[in-house]
C-alpha positions as a printed Julia matrix, in Angstrom:
83×3 Matrix{Float64}:
  92.75  102.25   75.13
  95.45  100.07   73.69
  95.79  101.82   70.33
  98.76  104.12   69.98
 100.75  102.4    72.73
 104.36  102.1    71.6
 106.81  101.18   74.37
 109.75  101.67   71.99
 108.73  105.31   71.43
 107.19  106.32   74.79
 107.59  105.52   78.47
 104.21  103.95   79.23
 102.96  104.49   82.77
  99.19  104.33   82.3
  98.92  100.61   83.05
 101.4   100.6    85.98
 104.34   99.58   83.83
 107.69   99.27   85.57
 110.39  101.74   84.59
 113.24   99.53   85.8
 114.15   95.89   85.3
 112.76   93.41   87.83
 115.65   92.3    90.1
 117.0    88.79   89.46
 116.2    87.63   93.02
 112.53   88.56   92.45
 112.44   86.63   89.16
 113.98   83.61   90.88
 111.51   83.78   93.78
 108.58   84.0    91.36
 109.89   81.06   89.32
 110.34   79.0    92.48
 106.8    79.9    93.61
 105.36   78.82   90.24
 107.49   75.67   90.02
 106.21   74.55   93.43
 102.5    74.88   92.64
 102.02   78.42   93.92
  99.67   79.46   91.13
  97.01   77.02   92.29
  96.69   78.64   95.73
  95.02   81.73   97.1
  97.65   83.97   98.71
  98.17   83.75  102.44
  99.09   87.17  103.8
 100.4    85.89  107.12
 101.49   88.86  109.23
 101.65   91.29  106.29
  98.63   93.33  107.42
 100.05   93.71  110.94
 103.53   94.48  109.62
 102.28   97.2   107.26
 100.11   98.68  110.02
 103.08   98.86  112.37
 105.21  100.45  109.65
 102.5   103.04  108.88
 101.66  103.67  112.54
  98.01  102.63  112.23
  95.81   99.8   113.52
  95.82   96.56  111.51
  92.08   96.94  110.84
  92.87  100.21  109.05
  94.95   98.38  106.42
  93.15   97.07  103.33
  94.5    94.94  100.51
  92.83   95.26   97.12
  93.27   93.7    93.7
  95.0    96.75   92.27
  94.4   100.47   92.6
  91.2   100.41   90.53
  89.48   98.19   93.08
  90.72  100.37   95.95
  89.39  103.52   94.27
  86.08  101.78   93.54
  85.69  100.76   97.19
  86.38  104.3    98.42
  83.84  105.78   95.99
  81.18  103.19   96.91
  81.72  103.77  100.64
  81.96  107.56  100.61
  79.68  108.78   97.82
  75.92  108.75   97.62
  74.28  107.08   94.64
């Protein structure tokens, strides 16, 4: 629910709000990405899945990217719970 949300009065963390300022180098990288047509492309993950798997000490096929935590939770529930 959006009613009652006042970021000037409360620290809002229910919609994954950041508690710290985004670093300038991140803002610049995002602006460069947008300025060079990046919004019209699907993301290419490159070696990200392998790199995260190595970091976590698991196989690459055990790493899953989702569109936010809600989708990840939904996938777990659909895979692990009976209807």
